[in-house]
Short mmCIF file of N, CA and C in Angstrom, two decimals:
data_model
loop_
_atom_site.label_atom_id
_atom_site.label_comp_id
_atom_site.label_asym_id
_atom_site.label_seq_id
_atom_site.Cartn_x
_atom_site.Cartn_y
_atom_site.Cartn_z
N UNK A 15 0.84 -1.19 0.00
CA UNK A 15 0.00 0.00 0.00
C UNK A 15 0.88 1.25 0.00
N UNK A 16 1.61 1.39 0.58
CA UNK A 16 2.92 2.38 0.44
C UNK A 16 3.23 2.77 -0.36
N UNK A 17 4.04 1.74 -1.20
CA UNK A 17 4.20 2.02 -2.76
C UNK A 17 3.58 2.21 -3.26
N UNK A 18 2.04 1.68 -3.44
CA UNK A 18 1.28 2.69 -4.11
C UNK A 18 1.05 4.61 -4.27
N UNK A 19 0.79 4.14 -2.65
CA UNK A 19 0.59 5.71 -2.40
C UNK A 19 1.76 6.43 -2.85
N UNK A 20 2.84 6.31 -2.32
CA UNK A 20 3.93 6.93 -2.98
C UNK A 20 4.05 6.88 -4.43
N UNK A 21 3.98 6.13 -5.13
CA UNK A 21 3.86 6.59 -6.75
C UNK A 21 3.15 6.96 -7.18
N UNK A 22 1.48 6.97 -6.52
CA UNK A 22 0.54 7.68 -7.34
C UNK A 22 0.99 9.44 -6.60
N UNK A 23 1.20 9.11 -5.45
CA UNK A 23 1.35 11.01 -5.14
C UNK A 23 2.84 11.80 -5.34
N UNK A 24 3.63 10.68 -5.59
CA UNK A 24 4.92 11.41 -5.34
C UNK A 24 5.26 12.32 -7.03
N UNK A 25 5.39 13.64 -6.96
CA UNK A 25 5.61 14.39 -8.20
C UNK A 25 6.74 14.45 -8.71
N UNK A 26 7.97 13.89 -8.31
CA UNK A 26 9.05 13.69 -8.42
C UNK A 26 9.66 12.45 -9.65
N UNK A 27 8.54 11.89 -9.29
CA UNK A 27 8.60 9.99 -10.53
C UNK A 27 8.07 10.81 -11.60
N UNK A 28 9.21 10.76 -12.40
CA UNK A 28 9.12 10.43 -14.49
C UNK A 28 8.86 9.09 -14.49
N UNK A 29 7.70 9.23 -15.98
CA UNK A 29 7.75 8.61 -16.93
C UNK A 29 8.31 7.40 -17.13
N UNK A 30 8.41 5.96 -17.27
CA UNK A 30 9.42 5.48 -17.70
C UNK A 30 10.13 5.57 -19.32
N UNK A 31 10.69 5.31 -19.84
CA UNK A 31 10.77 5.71 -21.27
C UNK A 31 10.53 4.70 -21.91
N UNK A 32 11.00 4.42 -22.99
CA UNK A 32 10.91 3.38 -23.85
C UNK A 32 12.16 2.07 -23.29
N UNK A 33 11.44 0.80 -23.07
CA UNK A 33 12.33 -0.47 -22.63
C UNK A 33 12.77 0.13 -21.48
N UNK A 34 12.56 0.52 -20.12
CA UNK A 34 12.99 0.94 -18.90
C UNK A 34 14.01 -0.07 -18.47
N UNK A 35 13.51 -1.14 -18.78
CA UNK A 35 14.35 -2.75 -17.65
C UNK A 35 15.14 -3.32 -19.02
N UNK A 36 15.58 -2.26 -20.31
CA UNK A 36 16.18 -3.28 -21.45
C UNK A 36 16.04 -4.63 -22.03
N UNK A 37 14.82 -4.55 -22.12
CA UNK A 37 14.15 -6.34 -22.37
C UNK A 37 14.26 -6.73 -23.67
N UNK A 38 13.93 -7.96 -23.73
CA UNK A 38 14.72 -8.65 -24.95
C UNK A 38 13.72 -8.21 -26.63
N UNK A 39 12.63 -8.16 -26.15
CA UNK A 39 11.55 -7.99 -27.44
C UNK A 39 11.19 -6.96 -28.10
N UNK A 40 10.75 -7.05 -28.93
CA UNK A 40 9.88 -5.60 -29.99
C UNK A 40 9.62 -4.68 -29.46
N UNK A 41 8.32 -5.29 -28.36
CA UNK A 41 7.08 -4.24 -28.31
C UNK A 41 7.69 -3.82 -27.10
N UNK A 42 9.07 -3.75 -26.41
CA UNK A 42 9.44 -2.66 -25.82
C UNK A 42 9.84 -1.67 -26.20
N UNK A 43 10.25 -1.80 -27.34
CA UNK A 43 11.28 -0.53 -28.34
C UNK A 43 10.39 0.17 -28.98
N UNK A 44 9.11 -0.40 -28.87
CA UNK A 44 7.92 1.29 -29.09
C UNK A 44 7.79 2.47 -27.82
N UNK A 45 7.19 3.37 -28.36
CA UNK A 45 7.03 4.66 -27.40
C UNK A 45 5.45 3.71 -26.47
N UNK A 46 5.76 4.74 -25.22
CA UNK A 46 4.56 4.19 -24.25
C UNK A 46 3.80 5.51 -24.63
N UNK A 47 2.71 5.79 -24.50
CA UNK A 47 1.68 4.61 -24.73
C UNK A 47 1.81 4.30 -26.38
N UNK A 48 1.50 3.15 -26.42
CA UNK A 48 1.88 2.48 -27.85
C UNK A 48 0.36 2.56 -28.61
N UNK A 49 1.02 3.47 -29.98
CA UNK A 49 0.32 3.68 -30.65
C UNK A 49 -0.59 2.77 -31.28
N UNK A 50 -1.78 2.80 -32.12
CA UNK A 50 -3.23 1.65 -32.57
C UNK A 50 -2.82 1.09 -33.37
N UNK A 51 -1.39 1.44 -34.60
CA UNK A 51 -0.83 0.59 -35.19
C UNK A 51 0.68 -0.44 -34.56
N UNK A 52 1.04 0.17 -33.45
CA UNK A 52 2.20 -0.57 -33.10
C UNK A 52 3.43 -0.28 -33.91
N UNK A 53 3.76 -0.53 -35.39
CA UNK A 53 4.91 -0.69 -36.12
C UNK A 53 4.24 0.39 -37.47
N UNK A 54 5.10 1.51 -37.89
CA UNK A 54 4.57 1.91 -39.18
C UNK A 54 4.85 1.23 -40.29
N UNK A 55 6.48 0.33 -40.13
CA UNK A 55 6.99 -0.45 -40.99
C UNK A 55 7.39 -1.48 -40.09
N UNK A 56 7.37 -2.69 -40.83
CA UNK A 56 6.75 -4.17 -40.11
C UNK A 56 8.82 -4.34 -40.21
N UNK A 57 9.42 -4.29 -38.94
CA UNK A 57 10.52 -4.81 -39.08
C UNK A 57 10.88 -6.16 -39.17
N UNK A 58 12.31 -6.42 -40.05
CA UNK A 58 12.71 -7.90 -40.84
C UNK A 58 13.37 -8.46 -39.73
N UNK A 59 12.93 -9.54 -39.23
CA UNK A 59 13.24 -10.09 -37.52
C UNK A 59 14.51 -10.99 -38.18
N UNK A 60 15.75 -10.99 -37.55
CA UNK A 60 17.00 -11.86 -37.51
C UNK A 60 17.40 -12.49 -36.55
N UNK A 61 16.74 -12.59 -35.43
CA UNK A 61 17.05 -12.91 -34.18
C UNK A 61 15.84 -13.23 -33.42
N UNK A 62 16.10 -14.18 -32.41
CA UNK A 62 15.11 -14.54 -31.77
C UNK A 62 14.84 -13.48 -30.77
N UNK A 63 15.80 -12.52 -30.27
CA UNK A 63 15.99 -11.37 -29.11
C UNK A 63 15.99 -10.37 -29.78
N UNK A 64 14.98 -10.11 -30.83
CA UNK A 64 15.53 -9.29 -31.82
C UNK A 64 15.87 -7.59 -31.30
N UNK A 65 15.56 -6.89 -30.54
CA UNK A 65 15.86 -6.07 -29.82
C UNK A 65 17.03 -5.97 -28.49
N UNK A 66 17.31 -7.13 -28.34
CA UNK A 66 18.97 -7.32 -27.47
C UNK A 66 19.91 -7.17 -28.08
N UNK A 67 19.25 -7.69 -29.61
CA UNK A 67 20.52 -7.86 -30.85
C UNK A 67 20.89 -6.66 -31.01
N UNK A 68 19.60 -5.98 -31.36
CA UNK A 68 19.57 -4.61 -31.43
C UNK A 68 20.61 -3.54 -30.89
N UNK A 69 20.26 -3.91 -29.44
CA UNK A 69 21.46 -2.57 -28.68
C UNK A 69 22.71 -3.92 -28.60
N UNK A 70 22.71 -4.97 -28.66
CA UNK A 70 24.22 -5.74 -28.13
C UNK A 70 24.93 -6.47 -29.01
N UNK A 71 23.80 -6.84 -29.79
CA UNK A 71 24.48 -7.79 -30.78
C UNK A 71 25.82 -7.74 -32.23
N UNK A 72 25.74 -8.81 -32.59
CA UNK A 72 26.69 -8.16 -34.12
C UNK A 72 25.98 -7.30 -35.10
N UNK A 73 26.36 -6.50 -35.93
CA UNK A 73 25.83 -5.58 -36.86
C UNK A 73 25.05 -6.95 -37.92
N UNK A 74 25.16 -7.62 -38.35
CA UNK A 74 24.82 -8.49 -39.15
C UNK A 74 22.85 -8.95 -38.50
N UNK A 75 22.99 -9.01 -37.20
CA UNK A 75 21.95 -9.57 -36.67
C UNK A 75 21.00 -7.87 -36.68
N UNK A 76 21.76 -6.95 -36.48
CA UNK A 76 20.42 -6.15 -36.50
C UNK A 76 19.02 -5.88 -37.41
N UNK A 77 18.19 -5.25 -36.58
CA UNK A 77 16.79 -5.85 -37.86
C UNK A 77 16.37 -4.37 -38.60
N UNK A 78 15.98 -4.85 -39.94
CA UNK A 78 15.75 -3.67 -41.20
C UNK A 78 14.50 -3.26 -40.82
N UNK A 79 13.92 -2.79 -41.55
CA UNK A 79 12.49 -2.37 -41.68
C UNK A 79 12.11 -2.72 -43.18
N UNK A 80 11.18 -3.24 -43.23
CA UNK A 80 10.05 -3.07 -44.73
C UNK A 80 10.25 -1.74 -45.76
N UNK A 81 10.40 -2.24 -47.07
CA UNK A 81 10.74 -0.62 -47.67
C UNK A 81 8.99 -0.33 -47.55
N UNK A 82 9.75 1.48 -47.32
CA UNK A 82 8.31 2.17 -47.78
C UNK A 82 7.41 2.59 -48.62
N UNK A 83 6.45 1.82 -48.74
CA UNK A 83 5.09 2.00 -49.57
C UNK A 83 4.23 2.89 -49.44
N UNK A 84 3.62 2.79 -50.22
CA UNK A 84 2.31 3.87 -50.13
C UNK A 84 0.55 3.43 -49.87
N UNK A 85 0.91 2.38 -49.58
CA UNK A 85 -0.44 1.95 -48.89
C UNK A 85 -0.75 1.80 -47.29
N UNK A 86 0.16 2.52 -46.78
CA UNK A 86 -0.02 2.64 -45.11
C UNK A 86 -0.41 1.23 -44.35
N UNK A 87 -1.03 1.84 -43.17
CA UNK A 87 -1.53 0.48 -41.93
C UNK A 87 -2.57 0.58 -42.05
N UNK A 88 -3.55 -0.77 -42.70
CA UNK A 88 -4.39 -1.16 -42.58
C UNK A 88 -5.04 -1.43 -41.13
N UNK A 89 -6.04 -0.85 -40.71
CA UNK A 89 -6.67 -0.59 -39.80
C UNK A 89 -8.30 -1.33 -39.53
N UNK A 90 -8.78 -2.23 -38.83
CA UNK A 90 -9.93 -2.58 -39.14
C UNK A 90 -10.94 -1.90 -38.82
N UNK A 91 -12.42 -2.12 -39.23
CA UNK A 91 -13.36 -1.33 -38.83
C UNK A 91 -14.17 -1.73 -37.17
N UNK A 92 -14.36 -0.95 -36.59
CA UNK A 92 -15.24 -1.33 -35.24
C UNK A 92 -16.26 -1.92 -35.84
N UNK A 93 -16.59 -3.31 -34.67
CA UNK A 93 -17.44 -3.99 -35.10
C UNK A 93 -18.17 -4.07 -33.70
N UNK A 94 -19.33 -4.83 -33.96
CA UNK A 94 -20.03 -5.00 -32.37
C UNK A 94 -20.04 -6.57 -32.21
N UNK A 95 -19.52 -7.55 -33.65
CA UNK A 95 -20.18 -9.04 -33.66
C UNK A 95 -19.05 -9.70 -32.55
N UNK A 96 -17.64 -9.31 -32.25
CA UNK A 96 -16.46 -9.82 -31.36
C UNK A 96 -17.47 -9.96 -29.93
N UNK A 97 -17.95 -8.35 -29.62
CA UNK A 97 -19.18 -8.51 -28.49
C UNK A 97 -19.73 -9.65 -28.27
N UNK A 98 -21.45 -9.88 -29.60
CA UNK A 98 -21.97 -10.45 -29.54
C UNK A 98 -21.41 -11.88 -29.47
N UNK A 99 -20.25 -12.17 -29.95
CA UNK A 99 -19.95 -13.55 -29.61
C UNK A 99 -19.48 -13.80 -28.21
N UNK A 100 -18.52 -13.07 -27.63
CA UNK A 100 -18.13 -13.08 -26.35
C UNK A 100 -19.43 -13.46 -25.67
N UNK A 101 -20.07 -12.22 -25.59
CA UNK A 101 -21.54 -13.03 -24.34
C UNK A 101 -21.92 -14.04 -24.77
N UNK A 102 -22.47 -14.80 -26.13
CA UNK A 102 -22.44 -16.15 -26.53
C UNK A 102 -21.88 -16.83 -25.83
N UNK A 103 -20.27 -16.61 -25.56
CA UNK A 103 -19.16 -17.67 -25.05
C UNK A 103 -19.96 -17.94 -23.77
N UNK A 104 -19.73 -16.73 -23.21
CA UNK A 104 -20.42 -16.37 -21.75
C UNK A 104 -21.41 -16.94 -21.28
N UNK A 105 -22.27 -17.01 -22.08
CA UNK A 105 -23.77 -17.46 -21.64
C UNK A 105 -23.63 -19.09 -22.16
N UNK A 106 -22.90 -19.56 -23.05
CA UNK A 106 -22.44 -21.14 -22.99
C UNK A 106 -21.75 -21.36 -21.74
N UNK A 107 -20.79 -20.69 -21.37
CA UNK A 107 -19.73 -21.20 -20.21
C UNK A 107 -20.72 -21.33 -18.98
N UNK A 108 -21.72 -20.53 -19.20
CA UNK A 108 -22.84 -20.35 -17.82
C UNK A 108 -23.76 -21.27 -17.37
N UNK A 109 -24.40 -22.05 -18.62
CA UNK A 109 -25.19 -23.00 -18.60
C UNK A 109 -24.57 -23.63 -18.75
N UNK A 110 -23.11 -24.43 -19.00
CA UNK A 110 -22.48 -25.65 -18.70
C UNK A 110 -22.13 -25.66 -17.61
N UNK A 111 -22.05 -24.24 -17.01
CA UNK A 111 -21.66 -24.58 -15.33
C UNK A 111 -22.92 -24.96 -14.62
N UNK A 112 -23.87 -24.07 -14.55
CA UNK A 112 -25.07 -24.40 -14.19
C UNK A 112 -25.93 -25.48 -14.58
N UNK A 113 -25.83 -26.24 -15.29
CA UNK A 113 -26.97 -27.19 -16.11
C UNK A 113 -27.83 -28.03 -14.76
N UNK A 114 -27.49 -28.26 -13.93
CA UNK A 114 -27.76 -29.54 -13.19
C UNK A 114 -28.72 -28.85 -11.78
N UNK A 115 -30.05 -29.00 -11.81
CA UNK A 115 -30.85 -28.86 -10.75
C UNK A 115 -31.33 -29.69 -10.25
N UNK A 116 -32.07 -29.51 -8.94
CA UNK A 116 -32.85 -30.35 -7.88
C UNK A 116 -34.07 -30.12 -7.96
N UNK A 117 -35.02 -30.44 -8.57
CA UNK A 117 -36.38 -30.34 -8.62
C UNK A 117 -36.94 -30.73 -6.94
N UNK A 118 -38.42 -30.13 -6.92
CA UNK A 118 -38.77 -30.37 -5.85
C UNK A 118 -39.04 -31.62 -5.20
N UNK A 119 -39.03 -32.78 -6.21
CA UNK A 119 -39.18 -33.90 -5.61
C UNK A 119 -38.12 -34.48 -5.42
N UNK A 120 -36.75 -33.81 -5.62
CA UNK A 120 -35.38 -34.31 -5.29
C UNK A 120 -34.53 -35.32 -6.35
N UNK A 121 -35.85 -34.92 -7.43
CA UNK A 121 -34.41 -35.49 -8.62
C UNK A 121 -33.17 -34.31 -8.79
N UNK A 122 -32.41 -35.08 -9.88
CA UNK A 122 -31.40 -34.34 -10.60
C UNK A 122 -31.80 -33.91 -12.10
N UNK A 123 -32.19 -32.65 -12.24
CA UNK A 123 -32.81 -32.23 -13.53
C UNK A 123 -31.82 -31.57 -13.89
N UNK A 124 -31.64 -32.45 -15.63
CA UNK A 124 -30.15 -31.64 -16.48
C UNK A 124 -31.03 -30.42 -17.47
N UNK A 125 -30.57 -29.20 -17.40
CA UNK A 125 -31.05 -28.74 -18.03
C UNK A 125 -30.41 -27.53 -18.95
N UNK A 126 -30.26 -27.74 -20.12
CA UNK A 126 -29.27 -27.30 -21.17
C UNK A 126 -29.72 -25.79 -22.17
N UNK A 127 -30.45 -25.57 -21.66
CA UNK A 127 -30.95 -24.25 -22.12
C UNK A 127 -30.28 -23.01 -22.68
N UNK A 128 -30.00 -23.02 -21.60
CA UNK A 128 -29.32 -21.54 -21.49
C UNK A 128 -27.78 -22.32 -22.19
N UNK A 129 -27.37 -23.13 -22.07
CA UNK A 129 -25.76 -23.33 -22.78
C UNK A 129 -25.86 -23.71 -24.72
N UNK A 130 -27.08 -23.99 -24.56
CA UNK A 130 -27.75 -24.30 -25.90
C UNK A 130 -27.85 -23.04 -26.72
N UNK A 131 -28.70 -21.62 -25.93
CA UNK A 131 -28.77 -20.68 -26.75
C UNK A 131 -27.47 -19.65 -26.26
N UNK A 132 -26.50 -19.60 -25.50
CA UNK A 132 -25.46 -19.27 -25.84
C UNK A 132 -24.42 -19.48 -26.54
N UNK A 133 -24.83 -21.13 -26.95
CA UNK A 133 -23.87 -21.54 -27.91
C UNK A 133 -24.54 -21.15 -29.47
N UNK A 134 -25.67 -20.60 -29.76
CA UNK A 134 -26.36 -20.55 -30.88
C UNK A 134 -26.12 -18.97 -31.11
N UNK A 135 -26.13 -18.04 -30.31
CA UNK A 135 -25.80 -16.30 -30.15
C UNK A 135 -24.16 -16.77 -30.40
N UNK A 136 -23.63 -17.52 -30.14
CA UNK A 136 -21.79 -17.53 -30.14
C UNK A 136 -21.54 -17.85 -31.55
N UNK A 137 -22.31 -19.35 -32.41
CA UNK A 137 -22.26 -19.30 -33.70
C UNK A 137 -22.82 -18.48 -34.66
N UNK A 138 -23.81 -17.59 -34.12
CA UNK A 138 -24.49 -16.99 -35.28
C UNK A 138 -23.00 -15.59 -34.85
N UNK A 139 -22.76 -15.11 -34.18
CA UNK A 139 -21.96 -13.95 -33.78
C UNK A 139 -20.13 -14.27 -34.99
N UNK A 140 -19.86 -15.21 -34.18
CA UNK A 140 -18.94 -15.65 -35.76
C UNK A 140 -19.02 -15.49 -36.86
N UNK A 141 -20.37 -15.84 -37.28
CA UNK A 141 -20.70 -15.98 -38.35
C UNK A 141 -20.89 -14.59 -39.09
N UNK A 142 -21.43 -13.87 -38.61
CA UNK A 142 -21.84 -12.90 -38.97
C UNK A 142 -20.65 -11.72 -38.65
N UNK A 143 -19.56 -11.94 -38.05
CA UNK A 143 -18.09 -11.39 -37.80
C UNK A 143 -17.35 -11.65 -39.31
N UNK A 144 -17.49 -13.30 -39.64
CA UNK A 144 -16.68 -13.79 -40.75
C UNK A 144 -17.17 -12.77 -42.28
N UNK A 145 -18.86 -12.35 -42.07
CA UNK A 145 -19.67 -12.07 -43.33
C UNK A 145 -19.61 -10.73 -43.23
N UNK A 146 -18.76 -9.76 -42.34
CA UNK A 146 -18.80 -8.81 -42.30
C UNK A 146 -17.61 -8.00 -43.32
N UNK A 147 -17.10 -8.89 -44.23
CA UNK A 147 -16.22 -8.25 -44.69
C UNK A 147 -14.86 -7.35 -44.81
N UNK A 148 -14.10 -7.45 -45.66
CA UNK A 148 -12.86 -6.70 -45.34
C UNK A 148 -12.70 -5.44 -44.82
N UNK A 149 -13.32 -3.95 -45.24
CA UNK A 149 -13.56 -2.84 -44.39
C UNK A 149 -12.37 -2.52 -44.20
N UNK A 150 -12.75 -1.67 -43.06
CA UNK A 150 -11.46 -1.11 -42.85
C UNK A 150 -10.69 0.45 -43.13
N UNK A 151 -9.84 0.43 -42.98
CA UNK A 151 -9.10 1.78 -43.80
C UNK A 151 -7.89 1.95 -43.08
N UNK A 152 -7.15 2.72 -43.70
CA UNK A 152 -5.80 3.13 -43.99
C UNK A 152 -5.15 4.28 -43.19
N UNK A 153 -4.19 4.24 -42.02
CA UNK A 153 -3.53 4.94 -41.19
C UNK A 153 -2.18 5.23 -42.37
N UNK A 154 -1.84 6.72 -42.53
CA UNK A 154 -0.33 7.31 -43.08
C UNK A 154 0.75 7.65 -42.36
N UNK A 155 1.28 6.66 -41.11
CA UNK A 155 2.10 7.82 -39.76
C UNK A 155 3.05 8.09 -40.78
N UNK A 156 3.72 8.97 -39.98
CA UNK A 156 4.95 9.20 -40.24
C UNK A 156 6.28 8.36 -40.18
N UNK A 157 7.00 8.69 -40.67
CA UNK A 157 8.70 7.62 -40.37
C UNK A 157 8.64 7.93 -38.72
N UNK A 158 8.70 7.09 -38.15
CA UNK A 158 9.20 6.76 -36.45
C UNK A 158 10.65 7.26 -36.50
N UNK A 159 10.58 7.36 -35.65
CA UNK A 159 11.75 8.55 -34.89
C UNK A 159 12.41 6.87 -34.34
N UNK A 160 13.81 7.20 -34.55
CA UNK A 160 14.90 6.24 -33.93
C UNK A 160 15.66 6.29 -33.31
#
């Protein structure tokens, strides 16, 4: 609790910058907060650490970037069907947990309802995700700063 309090109040703590703890991967060597495309140009990976290679490695292992085109970052369109399937999932995961009651005369009543029509909202939600077409549109950043 301390540390909390102290970092949310203390005015003294910067920022961390980019890769604070020098870690081995990509998506540290972006700026925080990381932008909706991530990469403007999709870099050519040579290394499994490809960013250790980066600051440590041999010149041979460091990684290129994609030449630049003129068709930017494809961007998808907001959809609502990812939603509608999730609660699908949801409402399946719910009635498979739930299925099994005690009726008043003390049977065991299985009852599949609710996992039935969450699994039917989960396939039609796919489905209608898959039929929604390519869409979309086109982000132009700029060259990233290095």
């Amino acid at each position: 609790i301390y540390q909390f309090v102290n970092s949310f109040f203390n005015k003294k703590l910067k920022p961390a910058g980019k890769n604070p703890w020098d870690a081995r991967t990509l998506e540290w060597t972006l700026s925080s907060p990381v932008k909706e495309y991530n990469f403007s140009r999709t870099p050519i990976i040579k290394a499994r650490d490809q960013a250790w290679e980066n600051n440590y490695g041999s010149k041979e292992n460091h990684s290129e970037k994609e030449p630049l085109d003129d068709h930017g970052v494809h961007m998808p369109d907001r959809s609502w069907w990812p939603l509608v399937t999730a609660l699908g999932l949801f409402g399946l995961c719910l009635g498979m947990l739930f299925h099994r009651n005690i009726d008043p005369s003390g049977e065991l009543v299985r009852n599949y309802t609710v996992a039935i029509a969450g699994g039917a909202v989960m396939v039609f939600g796919i489905i209608m995700w898959a039929l929604e077409g390519p869409g979309g549109y086109h982000l132009f950043p700029k060259e990233e700063e290095e």
